[in-house]
mmCIF file of C-alpha atoms and ligand atoms in Angstrom:
data_model
loop_
_atom_site.group_PDB
_atom_site.id
_atom_site.type_symbol
_atom_site.label_atom_id
_atom_site.label_comp_id
_atom_site.label_asym_id
_atom_site.label_seq_id
_atom_site.Cartn_x
_atom_site.Cartn_y
_atom_site.Cartn_z
ATOM 1 C CA MET B 11 138.644 -41.946 -192.192
ATOM 2 C CA LYS B 12 138.058 -39.630 -189.301
ATOM 3 C CA LYS B 13 138.689 -40.158 -185.618
ATOM 4 C CA PHE B 14 137.004 -38.531 -182.639
ATOM 5 C CA ILE B 15 139.269 -38.818 -179.604
ATOM 6 C CA ASN B 16 138.847 -38.341 -175.839
ATOM 7 C CA ALA B 17 135.152 -39.196 -175.934
ATOM 8 C CA ARG B 18 133.561 -40.120 -172.621
ATOM 9 C CA ILE B 19 130.819 -42.327 -174.024
ATOM 10 C CA LYS B 20 127.730 -42.516 -171.840
ATOM 11 C CA GLY B 21 127.521 -45.815 -169.985
ATOM 12 C CA GLN B 22 131.190 -46.695 -170.636
ATOM 13 C CA GLU B 23 134.286 -46.413 -168.452
ATOM 14 C CA GLY B 24 137.186 -44.115 -169.349
ATOM 15 C CA LEU B 25 137.900 -42.306 -172.602
ATOM 16 C CA SER B 26 137.262 -43.773 -176.030
ATOM 17 C CA GLN B 27 138.029 -43.101 -179.624
ATOM 18 C CA ILE B 28 135.404 -43.284 -182.350
ATOM 19 C CA LEU B 29 136.511 -44.153 -185.869
ATOM 20 C CA VAL B 30 134.231 -42.972 -188.679
ATOM 21 C CA GLU B 31 134.181 -43.782 -192.375
ATOM 22 C CA HIS B 32 131.477 -42.871 -194.916
ATOM 23 C CA GLY B 33 129.376 -41.492 -192.059
ATOM 24 C CA LYS B 34 129.358 -44.789 -190.138
ATOM 25 C CA ILE B 35 130.977 -45.790 -186.873
ATOM 26 C CA MET B 36 133.671 -48.318 -187.871
ATOM 27 C CA ALA B 37 135.161 -48.888 -184.419
ATOM 28 C CA VAL B 38 134.972 -47.721 -180.818
ATOM 29 C CA GLY B 39 137.902 -48.366 -178.483
ATOM 30 C CA GLU B 40 140.618 -47.085 -176.196
ATOM 31 C CA LYS B 41 143.271 -46.857 -178.907
ATOM 32 C CA LEU B 42 142.457 -47.173 -182.576
ATOM 33 C CA PRO B 43 144.648 -46.880 -185.687
ATOM 34 C CA PRO B 44 145.414 -43.333 -186.879
ATOM 35 C CA ALA B 45 143.072 -41.510 -189.261
ATOM 36 C CA GLU B 46 143.581 -38.533 -191.616
ATOM 37 C CA GLU B 47 141.437 -36.263 -189.486
ATOM 38 C CA LYS B 48 141.392 -36.127 -185.689
ATOM 39 C CA ILE B 49 138.800 -34.276 -183.597
ATOM 40 C CA ASP B 50 139.417 -33.864 -179.864
ATOM 41 C CA LEU B 51 136.280 -34.094 -177.697
ATOM 42 C CA LYS B 52 138.317 -33.194 -174.591
ATOM 43 C CA GLY B 53 136.921 -35.781 -172.214
ATOM 44 C CA LYS B 54 133.347 -34.562 -172.500
ATOM 45 C CA LEU B 55 130.281 -36.771 -172.283
ATOM 46 C CA VAL B 56 129.175 -38.234 -175.605
ATOM 47 C CA CYS B 57 125.729 -39.706 -176.101
ATOM 48 C CA ALA B 58 123.295 -40.465 -178.883
ATOM 49 C CA PRO B 59 121.453 -37.347 -180.082
ATOM 50 C CA TYR B 60 118.455 -35.905 -178.300
ATOM 51 C CA VAL B 61 115.108 -37.123 -179.568
ATOM 52 C CA ASP B 62 111.951 -35.037 -179.355
ATOM 53 C CA PRO B 63 109.192 -37.577 -179.941
ATOM 54 C CA HIS B 64 106.255 -35.155 -179.680
ATOM 55 C CA LEU B 65 106.239 -31.641 -181.118
ATOM 56 C CA HIS B 66 103.537 -29.670 -182.940
ATOM 57 C CA LEU B 67 105.645 -28.055 -185.654
ATOM 58 C CA ASP B 68 102.669 -26.562 -187.532
ATOM 59 C CA TYR B 69 101.796 -24.583 -184.385
ATOM 60 C CA VAL B 70 105.226 -23.192 -183.473
ATOM 61 C CA PHE B 71 105.350 -19.406 -182.954
ATOM 62 C CA THR B 72 101.596 -18.941 -183.379
ATOM 63 C CA ALA B 73 100.924 -17.793 -179.803
ATOM 64 C CA ASP B 74 100.302 -14.237 -181.049
ATOM 65 C CA MET B 75 98.317 -15.191 -184.151
ATOM 66 C CA GLY B 76 94.822 -14.914 -182.621
ATOM 67 C CA GLU B 77 92.990 -14.337 -179.347
ATOM 68 C CA LYS B 78 94.890 -15.421 -176.243
ATOM 69 C CA ASN B 79 94.160 -18.655 -174.403
ATOM 70 C CA GLY B 80 92.801 -16.949 -171.281
ATOM 71 C CA SER B 81 91.871 -20.085 -169.329
ATOM 72 C CA GLY B 82 95.177 -21.843 -170.070
ATOM 73 C CA THR B 83 93.333 -25.081 -170.779
ATOM 74 C CA LEU B 84 93.808 -27.632 -173.541
ATOM 75 C CA PHE B 85 90.266 -27.072 -174.768
ATOM 76 C CA GLU B 86 90.592 -23.304 -175.153
ATOM 77 C CA GLY B 87 93.912 -23.921 -176.940
ATOM 78 C CA ILE B 88 92.089 -26.083 -179.497
ATOM 79 C CA GLN B 89 89.421 -23.403 -179.931
ATOM 80 C CA ARG B 90 92.000 -20.622 -180.413
ATOM 81 C CA TRP B 91 93.930 -22.652 -182.977
ATOM 82 C CA SER B 92 90.703 -23.493 -184.804
ATOM 83 C CA GLU B 93 89.880 -19.762 -185.071
ATOM 84 C CA SER B 94 93.200 -18.812 -186.613
ATOM 85 C CA LYS B 95 94.367 -21.876 -188.514
ATOM 86 C CA GLY B 96 92.908 -20.741 -191.841
ATOM 87 C CA ASN B 97 95.108 -17.627 -191.912
ATOM 88 C CA THR B 98 98.283 -19.222 -193.160
ATOM 89 C CA SER B 99 99.932 -20.595 -196.291
ATOM 90 C CA VAL B 100 102.256 -23.501 -197.065
ATOM 91 C CA GLU B 101 105.196 -21.085 -197.409
ATOM 92 C CA GLU B 102 104.487 -19.340 -194.105
ATOM 93 C CA MET B 103 104.078 -22.711 -192.415
ATOM 94 C CA LYS B 104 107.352 -24.009 -193.874
ATOM 95 C CA GLU B 105 109.195 -20.941 -192.620
ATOM 96 C CA ARG B 106 107.938 -21.507 -189.046
ATOM 97 C CA ILE B 107 108.540 -25.272 -189.190
ATOM 98 C CA ARG B 108 112.134 -24.668 -190.267
ATOM 99 C CA ARG B 109 112.584 -22.141 -187.465
ATOM 100 C CA GLY B 110 111.245 -24.603 -184.891
ATOM 101 C CA ILE B 111 113.475 -27.407 -186.171
ATOM 102 C CA LYS B 112 116.515 -25.131 -186.179
ATOM 103 C CA LYS B 113 115.967 -24.236 -182.536
ATOM 104 C CA GLU B 114 115.768 -27.905 -181.572
ATOM 105 C CA MET B 115 118.732 -28.955 -183.690
ATOM 106 C CA LEU B 116 120.896 -26.240 -182.128
ATOM 107 C CA GLN B 117 120.139 -27.942 -178.802
ATOM 108 C CA GLY B 118 121.327 -31.335 -180.078
ATOM 109 C CA VAL B 119 118.053 -32.848 -181.313
ATOM 110 C CA GLN B 120 118.429 -35.050 -184.406
ATOM 111 C CA ALA B 121 115.059 -36.819 -184.411
ATOM 112 C CA ILE B 122 111.617 -35.262 -184.123
ATOM 113 C CA ARG B 123 108.150 -36.745 -184.326
ATOM 114 C CA THR B 124 105.705 -34.016 -185.211
ATOM 115 C CA HIS B 125 101.918 -34.039 -184.975
ATOM 116 C CA ILE B 126 100.438 -32.135 -187.917
ATOM 117 C CA ASP B 127 96.794 -31.062 -187.819
ATOM 118 C CA VAL B 128 94.950 -32.726 -190.693
ATOM 119 C CA THR B 129 91.477 -31.500 -189.766
ATOM 120 C CA ASP B 130 92.036 -29.030 -192.583
ATOM 121 C CA PRO B 131 90.852 -30.016 -196.057
ATOM 122 C CA THR B 132 93.614 -27.885 -197.630
ATOM 123 C CA PHE B 133 96.340 -29.945 -195.854
ATOM 124 C CA THR B 134 98.427 -26.778 -195.513
ATOM 125 C CA GLY B 135 100.407 -28.085 -192.539
ATOM 126 C CA LEU B 136 100.918 -31.548 -193.989
ATOM 127 C CA LYS B 137 102.151 -30.238 -197.333
ATOM 128 C CA ALA B 138 104.581 -27.924 -195.541
ATOM 129 C CA ALA B 139 105.831 -30.650 -193.194
ATOM 130 C CA LEU B 140 106.323 -33.178 -196.008
ATOM 131 C CA GLU B 141 108.332 -30.646 -198.016
ATOM 132 C CA VAL B 142 110.549 -29.713 -195.068
ATOM 133 C CA LYS B 143 111.037 -33.395 -194.247
ATOM 134 C CA SER B 144 112.346 -34.049 -197.708
ATOM 135 C CA GLU B 145 114.548 -30.905 -197.656
ATOM 136 C CA LEU B 146 116.189 -31.979 -194.384
ATOM 137 C CA LYS B 147 116.335 -35.741 -194.918
ATOM 138 C CA ASP B 148 120.102 -35.926 -194.410
ATOM 139 C CA LEU B 149 120.131 -33.751 -191.294
ATOM 140 C CA LEU B 150 117.160 -34.946 -189.283
ATOM 141 C CA ASP B 151 114.891 -37.937 -188.740
ATOM 142 C CA LEU B 152 111.464 -36.328 -189.020
ATOM 143 C CA GLN B 153 108.317 -38.415 -188.528
ATOM 144 C CA ILE B 154 104.913 -36.965 -189.280
ATOM 145 C CA VAL B 155 101.732 -37.922 -187.438
ATOM 146 C CA ALA B 156 98.404 -37.418 -189.223
ATOM 147 C CA PHE B 157 96.773 -35.718 -186.254
ATOM 148 C CA PRO B 158 93.063 -34.829 -186.304
ATOM 149 C CA GLN B 159 93.256 -31.935 -183.811
ATOM 150 C CA GLU B 160 89.505 -31.231 -183.992
ATOM 151 C CA GLY B 161 88.511 -34.886 -183.876
ATOM 152 C CA MET B 162 88.046 -37.790 -186.277
ATOM 153 C CA TYR B 163 84.295 -37.529 -185.719
ATOM 154 C CA ALA B 164 83.777 -34.194 -183.941
ATOM 155 C CA TYR B 165 85.186 -32.651 -187.142
ATOM 156 C CA GLN B 166 83.165 -33.593 -190.170
ATOM 157 C CA GLY B 167 85.138 -35.984 -192.372
ATOM 158 C CA GLY B 168 88.036 -36.097 -189.877
ATOM 159 C CA ALA B 169 88.632 -39.842 -190.233
ATOM 160 C CA GLN B 170 88.741 -39.533 -194.049
ATOM 161 C CA LEU B 171 91.239 -36.669 -193.753
ATOM 162 C CA VAL B 172 93.488 -38.834 -191.574
ATOM 163 C CA GLU B 173 93.351 -41.611 -194.164
ATOM 164 C CA GLU B 174 94.111 -39.176 -196.977
ATOM 165 C CA ALA B 175 97.100 -37.848 -194.981
ATOM 166 C CA LEU B 176 98.462 -41.390 -194.697
ATOM 167 C CA LYS B 177 98.171 -41.778 -198.463
ATOM 168 C CA MET B 178 100.056 -38.479 -198.852
ATOM 169 C CA GLY B 179 102.925 -39.882 -196.784
ATOM 170 C CA ALA B 180 102.321 -39.360 -193.055
ATOM 171 C CA ASP B 181 104.270 -41.902 -190.987
ATOM 172 C CA CYS B 182 101.895 -42.324 -188.061
ATOM 173 C CA VAL B 183 98.178 -42.399 -187.361
ATOM 174 C CA GLY B 184 97.024 -39.900 -184.743
ATOM 175 C CA ALA B 185 93.812 -39.429 -182.778
ATOM 176 C CA ILE B 186 92.320 -37.387 -179.946
ATOM 177 C CA PRO B 187 89.624 -39.565 -178.328
ATOM 178 C CA HIS B 188 89.053 -37.355 -175.269
ATOM 179 C CA TYR B 189 88.007 -34.511 -177.590
ATOM 180 C CA GLU B 190 85.327 -36.502 -179.437
ATOM 181 C CA LEU B 191 81.729 -35.544 -178.613
ATOM 182 C CA ALA B 192 80.904 -38.680 -176.637
ATOM 183 C CA ARG B 193 82.860 -41.589 -175.241
ATOM 184 C CA GLU B 194 81.473 -43.862 -177.909
ATOM 185 C CA PHE B 195 83.015 -41.686 -180.627
ATOM 186 C CA GLY B 196 86.310 -41.610 -178.745
ATOM 187 C CA GLU B 197 86.279 -45.401 -178.735
ATOM 188 C CA LYS B 198 85.341 -45.482 -182.402
ATOM 189 C CA SER B 199 88.320 -43.217 -183.158
ATOM 190 C CA ILE B 200 90.657 -45.670 -181.414
ATOM 191 C CA HIS B 201 89.268 -48.571 -183.463
ATOM 192 C CA THR B 202 89.724 -46.502 -186.628
ATOM 193 C CA THR B 203 93.296 -45.597 -185.633
ATOM 194 C CA VAL B 204 94.309 -49.225 -185.261
ATOM 195 C CA GLU B 205 92.498 -50.249 -188.452
ATOM 196 C CA LEU B 206 94.264 -47.517 -190.444
ATOM 197 C CA ALA B 207 97.654 -48.445 -188.969
ATOM 198 C CA MET B 208 97.120 -52.061 -190.044
ATOM 199 C CA LYS B 209 95.812 -51.123 -193.479
ATOM 200 C CA TYR B 210 98.691 -48.751 -194.328
ATOM 201 C CA ASP B 211 101.392 -50.359 -192.137
ATOM 202 C CA ARG B 212 102.095 -47.209 -190.120
ATOM 203 C CA LEU B 213 103.020 -46.369 -186.551
ATOM 204 C CA ILE B 214 100.444 -45.089 -184.057
ATOM 205 C CA ASP B 215 100.682 -42.039 -181.818
ATOM 206 C CA VAL B 216 97.490 -41.040 -180.029
ATOM 207 C CA HIS B 217 96.899 -37.904 -177.972
ATOM 208 C CA CYS B 218 95.361 -40.108 -175.334
ATOM 209 C CA ASP B 219 93.440 -38.963 -172.246
ATOM 210 C CA GLU B 220 95.023 -35.500 -172.093
ATOM 211 C CA THR B 221 92.669 -34.554 -169.291
ATOM 212 C CA ASP B 222 92.418 -34.703 -165.492
ATOM 213 C CA ASP B 223 89.216 -36.743 -165.834
ATOM 214 C CA SER B 224 90.179 -40.022 -164.192
ATOM 215 C CA MET B 225 87.352 -41.712 -166.095
ATOM 216 C CA SER B 226 88.950 -40.904 -169.433
ATOM 217 C CA ARG B 227 90.278 -44.379 -170.162
ATOM 218 C CA PHE B 228 90.929 -44.594 -173.888
ATOM 219 C CA LEU B 229 94.401 -45.908 -173.076
ATOM 220 C CA GLU B 230 92.747 -49.145 -171.950
ATOM 221 C CA LEU B 231 91.123 -49.713 -175.343
ATOM 222 C CA LEU B 232 94.160 -48.583 -177.354
ATOM 223 C CA ASN B 233 96.390 -50.919 -175.366
ATOM 224 C CA ALA B 234 94.006 -53.864 -175.736
ATOM 225 C CA LEU B 235 93.703 -53.442 -179.502
ATOM 226 C CA VAL B 236 97.427 -53.094 -180.165
ATOM 227 C CA LEU B 237 98.123 -55.995 -177.817
ATOM 228 C CA MET B 238 95.748 -58.193 -179.805
ATOM 229 C CA GLU B 239 97.260 -57.049 -183.130
ATOM 230 C CA GLY B 240 100.820 -57.460 -181.812
ATOM 231 C CA ILE B 241 101.759 -53.858 -182.652
ATOM 232 C CA GLY B 242 102.336 -52.448 -179.149
ATOM 233 C CA SER B 243 105.958 -51.553 -179.834
ATOM 234 C CA LYS B 244 104.839 -49.559 -182.877
ATOM 235 C CA THR B 245 102.364 -47.612 -180.754
ATOM 236 C CA ALA B 246 102.743 -44.555 -178.547
ATOM 237 C CA ALA B 247 100.281 -43.172 -176.043
ATOM 238 C CA SER B 248 101.000 -39.462 -175.710
ATOM 239 C CA HIS B 249 100.124 -37.459 -172.594
ATOM 240 C CA THR B 250 97.851 -40.011 -170.795
ATOM 241 C CA CYS B 251 97.406 -37.367 -168.056
ATOM 242 C CA SER B 252 94.279 -39.016 -166.670
ATOM 243 C CA PHE B 253 96.322 -42.092 -165.781
ATOM 244 C CA GLY B 254 97.999 -39.870 -163.188
ATOM 245 C CA SER B 255 94.581 -39.187 -161.662
ATOM 246 C CA ALA B 256 93.252 -42.754 -161.824
ATOM 247 C CA ASP B 257 92.621 -44.900 -158.782
ATOM 248 C CA ASN B 258 95.388 -47.361 -157.868
ATOM 249 C CA SER B 259 93.125 -50.395 -158.109
ATOM 250 C CA TYR B 260 92.577 -49.541 -161.767
ATOM 251 C CA ALA B 261 96.135 -48.405 -162.470
ATOM 252 C CA PHE B 262 97.780 -51.510 -160.985
ATOM 253 C CA ARG B 263 95.711 -53.795 -163.190
ATOM 254 C CA MET B 264 96.483 -51.652 -166.228
ATOM 255 C CA MET B 265 100.250 -51.685 -165.564
ATOM 256 C CA LYS B 266 100.406 -55.415 -166.235
ATOM 257 C CA LEU B 267 98.533 -55.077 -169.501
ATOM 258 C CA LEU B 268 100.652 -52.106 -170.602
ATOM 259 C CA LYS B 269 103.788 -54.108 -169.986
ATOM 260 C CA LYS B 270 102.404 -57.016 -171.961
ATOM 261 C CA SER B 271 101.653 -55.000 -175.105
ATOM 262 C CA GLY B 272 105.004 -53.188 -175.182
ATOM 263 C CA ILE B 273 103.243 -49.853 -175.784
ATOM 264 C CA ASN B 274 105.383 -46.696 -175.456
ATOM 265 C CA PHE B 275 104.555 -43.619 -173.389
ATOM 266 C CA ILE B 276 105.327 -40.013 -174.205
ATOM 267 C CA SER B 277 105.004 -37.483 -171.414
ATOM 268 C CA CYS B 278 105.263 -33.729 -171.969
ATOM 269 C CA PRO B 279 106.182 -32.479 -168.502
ATOM 270 C CA THR B 280 106.353 -28.717 -169.042
ATOM 271 C CA GLU B 281 103.217 -28.674 -171.170
ATOM 272 C CA ASN B 282 101.032 -30.783 -168.949
ATOM 273 C CA ILE B 283 102.087 -29.257 -165.631
ATOM 274 C CA TYR B 284 100.993 -25.992 -167.261
ATOM 275 C CA LEU B 285 97.738 -27.121 -168.931
ATOM 276 C CA GLN B 286 96.350 -29.593 -166.421
ATOM 277 C CA GLY B 287 94.963 -29.024 -162.947
ATOM 278 C CA ARG B 288 93.208 -25.900 -164.194
ATOM 279 C CA GLN B 289 89.892 -26.839 -162.660
ATOM 280 C CA ASP B 290 91.451 -27.862 -159.341
ATOM 281 C CA THR B 291 91.777 -25.429 -156.479
ATOM 282 C CA TYR B 292 94.061 -27.002 -153.864
ATOM 283 C CA PRO B 293 95.430 -29.606 -153.708
ATOM 284 C CA LYS B 294 96.249 -29.088 -157.395
ATOM 285 C CA ARG B 295 97.180 -32.066 -159.527
ATOM 286 C CA ARG B 296 100.441 -32.214 -161.444
ATOM 287 C CA GLY B 297 98.716 -33.505 -164.566
ATOM 288 C CA LEU B 298 101.449 -35.929 -165.552
ATOM 289 C CA THR B 299 100.996 -39.595 -166.236
ATOM 290 C CA ARG B 300 102.631 -42.150 -163.930
ATOM 291 C CA VAL B 301 106.109 -41.691 -165.388
ATOM 292 C CA LYS B 302 108.063 -43.066 -162.455
ATOM 293 C CA GLU B 303 105.858 -46.107 -161.955
ATOM 294 C CA LEU B 304 105.742 -46.952 -165.670
ATOM 295 C CA ASN B 305 109.519 -46.658 -165.836
ATOM 296 C CA ASP B 306 109.913 -48.843 -162.731
ATOM 297 C CA GLN B 307 107.844 -51.523 -164.465
ATOM 298 C CA GLY B 308 110.232 -51.513 -167.427
ATOM 299 C CA ILE B 309 107.637 -49.866 -169.669
ATOM 300 C CA ASN B 310 109.228 -47.484 -172.162
ATOM 301 C CA VAL B 311 108.637 -43.813 -171.287
ATOM 302 C CA CYS B 312 110.140 -40.724 -172.877
ATOM 303 C CA PHE B 313 109.807 -36.964 -172.520
ATOM 304 C CA ALA B 314 108.891 -34.426 -175.184
ATOM 305 C CA GLN B 315 108.630 -30.679 -175.737
ATOM 306 C CA ASP B 316 105.116 -30.604 -177.307
ATOM 307 C CA SER B 317 104.910 -26.835 -177.895
ATOM 308 C CA MET B 318 106.948 -23.795 -178.787
ATOM 309 C CA SER B 319 104.955 -20.594 -178.334
ATOM 310 C CA ASP B 320 101.527 -21.725 -179.466
ATOM 311 C CA PRO B 321 97.945 -21.295 -178.219
ATOM 312 C CA TRP B 322 98.561 -24.015 -175.621
ATOM 313 C CA TYR B 323 101.891 -22.971 -174.168
ATOM 314 C CA PRO B 324 103.641 -19.617 -174.493
ATOM 315 C CA LEU B 325 107.244 -20.722 -173.922
ATOM 316 C CA GLY B 326 109.279 -23.757 -175.123
ATOM 317 C CA ASN B 327 112.701 -23.485 -176.736
ATOM 318 C CA GLY B 328 113.545 -27.011 -177.887
ATOM 319 C CA ASN B 329 116.041 -27.625 -175.109
ATOM 320 C CA MET B 330 115.480 -31.260 -174.122
ATOM 321 C CA MET B 331 117.721 -30.906 -171.080
ATOM 322 C CA MET B 332 115.269 -28.383 -169.675
ATOM 323 C CA ILE B 333 112.359 -30.740 -170.382
ATOM 324 C CA LEU B 334 114.272 -33.513 -168.649
ATOM 325 C CA ASP B 335 114.987 -31.337 -165.627
ATOM 326 C CA HIS B 336 111.318 -30.460 -165.219
ATOM 327 C CA GLY B 337 110.274 -34.057 -165.848
ATOM 328 C CA ILE B 338 112.439 -35.667 -163.203
ATOM 329 C CA HIS B 339 111.311 -33.080 -160.657
ATOM 330 C CA ILE B 340 107.609 -33.431 -161.366
ATOM 331 C CA ALA B 341 107.836 -37.236 -161.539
ATOM 332 C CA GLN B 342 110.089 -37.406 -158.439
ATOM 333 C CA MET B 343 112.807 -39.407 -160.171
ATOM 334 C CA MET B 344 116.050 -38.649 -158.390
ATOM 335 C CA SER B 345 117.481 -41.838 -156.945
ATOM 336 C CA PRO B 346 121.151 -42.256 -157.922
ATOM 337 C CA GLU B 347 120.100 -44.809 -160.512
ATOM 338 C CA GLU B 348 117.317 -42.599 -161.871
ATOM 339 C CA ILE B 349 119.726 -39.679 -162.246
ATOM 340 C CA ARG B 350 122.303 -41.927 -163.926
ATOM 341 C CA ASN B 351 119.687 -43.114 -166.417
ATOM 342 C CA ALA B 352 117.840 -39.803 -166.748
ATOM 343 C CA LEU B 353 119.310 -38.949 -170.154
ATOM 344 C CA ASP B 354 117.625 -42.075 -171.542
ATOM 345 C CA LEU B 355 114.288 -40.267 -171.161
ATOM 346 C CA VAL B 356 115.299 -37.762 -173.856
ATOM 347 C CA THR B 357 117.498 -40.039 -175.963
ATOM 348 C CA VAL B 358 117.216 -43.841 -176.312
ATOM 349 C CA ASN B 359 113.688 -44.117 -174.934
ATOM 350 C CA GLY B 360 112.469 -41.580 -177.481
ATOM 351 C CA ALA B 361 114.328 -43.401 -180.246
ATOM 352 C CA LYS B 362 112.653 -46.653 -179.200
ATOM 353 C CA THR B 363 109.248 -44.965 -179.233
ATOM 354 C CA MET B 364 109.933 -43.683 -182.750
ATOM 355 C CA ASN B 365 111.157 -47.146 -183.844
ATOM 356 C CA LEU B 366 114.434 -45.601 -185.048
ATOM 357 C CA ALA B 367 116.690 -48.458 -186.156
ATOM 358 C CA ASP B 368 119.849 -46.475 -186.896
ATOM 359 C CA TYR B 369 120.432 -44.958 -183.454
ATOM 360 C CA GLY B 370 123.133 -45.308 -180.798
ATOM 361 C CA VAL B 371 126.890 -44.788 -180.448
ATOM 362 C CA GLU B 372 127.751 -48.296 -181.676
ATOM 363 C CA VAL B 373 129.774 -49.911 -184.425
ATOM 364 C CA GLY B 374 127.758 -50.188 -187.640
ATOM 365 C CA LYS B 375 125.443 -47.282 -186.817
ATOM 366 C CA SER B 376 125.565 -43.846 -188.408
ATOM 367 C CA ALA B 377 128.035 -41.594 -186.587
ATOM 368 C CA ASN B 378 125.336 -39.467 -184.976
ATOM 369 C CA PHE B 379 126.014 -38.150 -181.490
ATOM 370 C CA ILE B 380 126.113 -35.091 -179.272
ATOM 371 C CA VAL B 381 128.769 -33.827 -176.886
ATOM 372 C CA LEU B 382 127.605 -32.444 -173.532
ATOM 373 C CA ASP B 383 129.547 -29.973 -171.386
ATOM 374 C CA ALA B 384 129.950 -32.509 -168.572
ATOM 375 C CA GLU B 385 132.131 -35.424 -167.553
ATOM 376 C CA SER B 386 129.449 -37.661 -166.100
ATOM 377 C CA GLU B 387 125.732 -38.335 -166.371
ATOM 378 C CA PHE B 388 125.269 -36.822 -162.906
ATOM 379 C CA GLU B 389 127.056 -33.611 -163.836
ATOM 380 C CA ALA B 390 125.137 -33.363 -167.099
ATOM 381 C CA VAL B 391 121.778 -33.571 -165.338
ATOM 382 C CA CYS B 392 122.720 -31.568 -162.230
ATOM 383 C CA GLU B 393 124.247 -28.730 -164.237
ATOM 384 C CA ARG B 394 121.735 -28.927 -167.097
ATOM 385 C CA ALA B 395 124.793 -29.244 -169.324
ATOM 386 C CA GLN B 396 124.819 -27.453 -172.635
ATOM 387 C CA VAL B 397 125.335 -29.265 -175.914
ATOM 388 C CA LEU B 398 128.837 -28.418 -177.137
ATOM 389 C CA ALA B 399 128.582 -30.221 -180.457
ATOM 390 C CA SER B 400 126.197 -32.208 -182.592
ATOM 391 C CA VAL B 401 127.660 -34.683 -185.072
ATOM 392 C CA ARG B 402 125.652 -36.248 -187.891
ATOM 393 C CA LYS B 403 127.055 -38.962 -190.140
ATOM 394 C CA GLY B 404 130.485 -37.961 -188.883
ATOM 395 C CA GLU B 405 130.058 -34.289 -189.896
ATOM 396 C CA ILE B 406 129.886 -31.526 -187.330
ATOM 397 C CA LEU B 407 126.483 -29.813 -187.454
ATOM 398 C CA PHE B 408 127.668 -27.198 -184.972
ATOM 399 C CA ARG B 409 130.083 -26.615 -182.140
ATOM 400 C CA ARG B 410 129.507 -24.314 -179.192
ATOM 401 C CA GLU B 411 132.111 -22.818 -176.885
ATOM 402 C CA PRO B 412 131.317 -23.218 -173.189
ATOM 403 C CA ALA B 413 130.401 -19.916 -171.518
ATOM 404 C CA VAL B 414 133.442 -18.145 -170.057
ATOM 405 C CA VAL B 415 133.431 -16.275 -166.743
ATOM 406 C CA THR B 416 135.349 -12.981 -166.828
ATOM 407 C CA GLU B 417 136.549 -10.507 -164.206
ATOM 408 C CA ALA B 418 136.029 -12.993 -161.384
ATOM 409 C CA THR B 419 137.105 -11.860 -157.918
ATOM 410 C CA ASP B 420 139.694 -14.095 -156.223
ATOM 411 C CA PHE B 421 137.092 -16.116 -154.329
ATOM 412 C CA LEU B 422 135.183 -16.925 -157.519
ATOM 413 C CA LYS B 423 138.224 -18.025 -159.509
HETATM 414 N N1 17E J 502 97.076 -30.050 -179.165
HETATM 415 C C1 17E J 502 96.672 -30.931 -178.221
HETATM 416 O O1 17E J 502 95.652 -31.608 -178.407
HETATM 417 N N2 17E J 502 97.384 -31.058 -177.090
HETATM 418 C C2 17E J 502 98.476 -30.347 -176.885
HETATM 419 N N3 17E J 502 99.163 -30.494 -175.745
HETATM 420 C C3 17E J 502 98.898 -29.420 -177.856
HETATM 421 C C4 17E J 502 98.178 -29.319 -178.990
HETATM 422 C C5 17E J 502 100.125 -28.584 -177.643
HETATM 423 FE FE1 FE2 J 503 100.531 -32.722 -178.222
#
């Protein structure tokens, strides 16, 4: 038995104790029976671990691998990756994937959904990701999307490669309809995605309408199909940038249908504010989907990192608090209630999108949580609080000392 004391659990009043046995939360309360080991959390905010529901782990740290993405657009990013993706091996890929995961985990992430490019008949990325997933199974929930970066149809045999990847063990079906050579092929790829998900009983995560083109409306078809199959909650629409450019008369009608299916949304605020709007002069669009409005409707939305130094985006460090900070600014979500609930966008909402069952600081769940250097949700968000500890199945994955100011003048003490 182990007891964490002085925990300020997010959404609860006062300080709590958390009793852990065999990696599970046995009890949560003000005063619990003694345990052999006691860990003092010193009144800091405790919440369920960060979730990064959209990250391209096969691409991390490849920004310098080939020619630079001079235009800064999604499409040049795809071209640059295509030029250099043959120059790697499973071992090299595994080394980068581990490095990317380590960066995120040191920021309190314990669940990642990664898109792995399967438009590669050698399946280098998929083999590497599956091996790392199995290596880290006790430390991290890692979901793998069979993602056809160069298209299910634009790339010869792409749809077959996606199916093969599912047989090899990928958890989710991916697609990229806005990259297909004509709208009809984009639509066909959405039909194929849903068919494959039904055939192999997998989740769906589509790179959907990652463009400023307001007429890119593959979300409409994806939503309709998963609504009819009753698998909306197992489906995620990633990016959906064009929905931020769509006319209200269209968007308002869609909102009702999106709510009905229970589909999940993943927005990548730093990535899409950087990649989109590139063909605009001024006014320049923000490129994000309608995060605030979707959230207001009770539709599940979460934020993700997407990239760490790849041909699409040169920065990215796995710090979900930074993603959250950008996201709530770009989406204009700063009412007192929105700030109070902001952490949900990088925690529970991501977990819901990933269909994680064992998640949350609750009795019966695995003792997985993080400790933030703050005493309230407001302080955490306002100060971009650091993660002081990450606990997995009751074991400390790391602790971090808060930064200390030295040699302060009297006024600054
Ligand atoms: N590939 C893609 O299609 N879109 C992205 N945002 C990234 C990779 C990072
Ligand atoms: Fe992506």
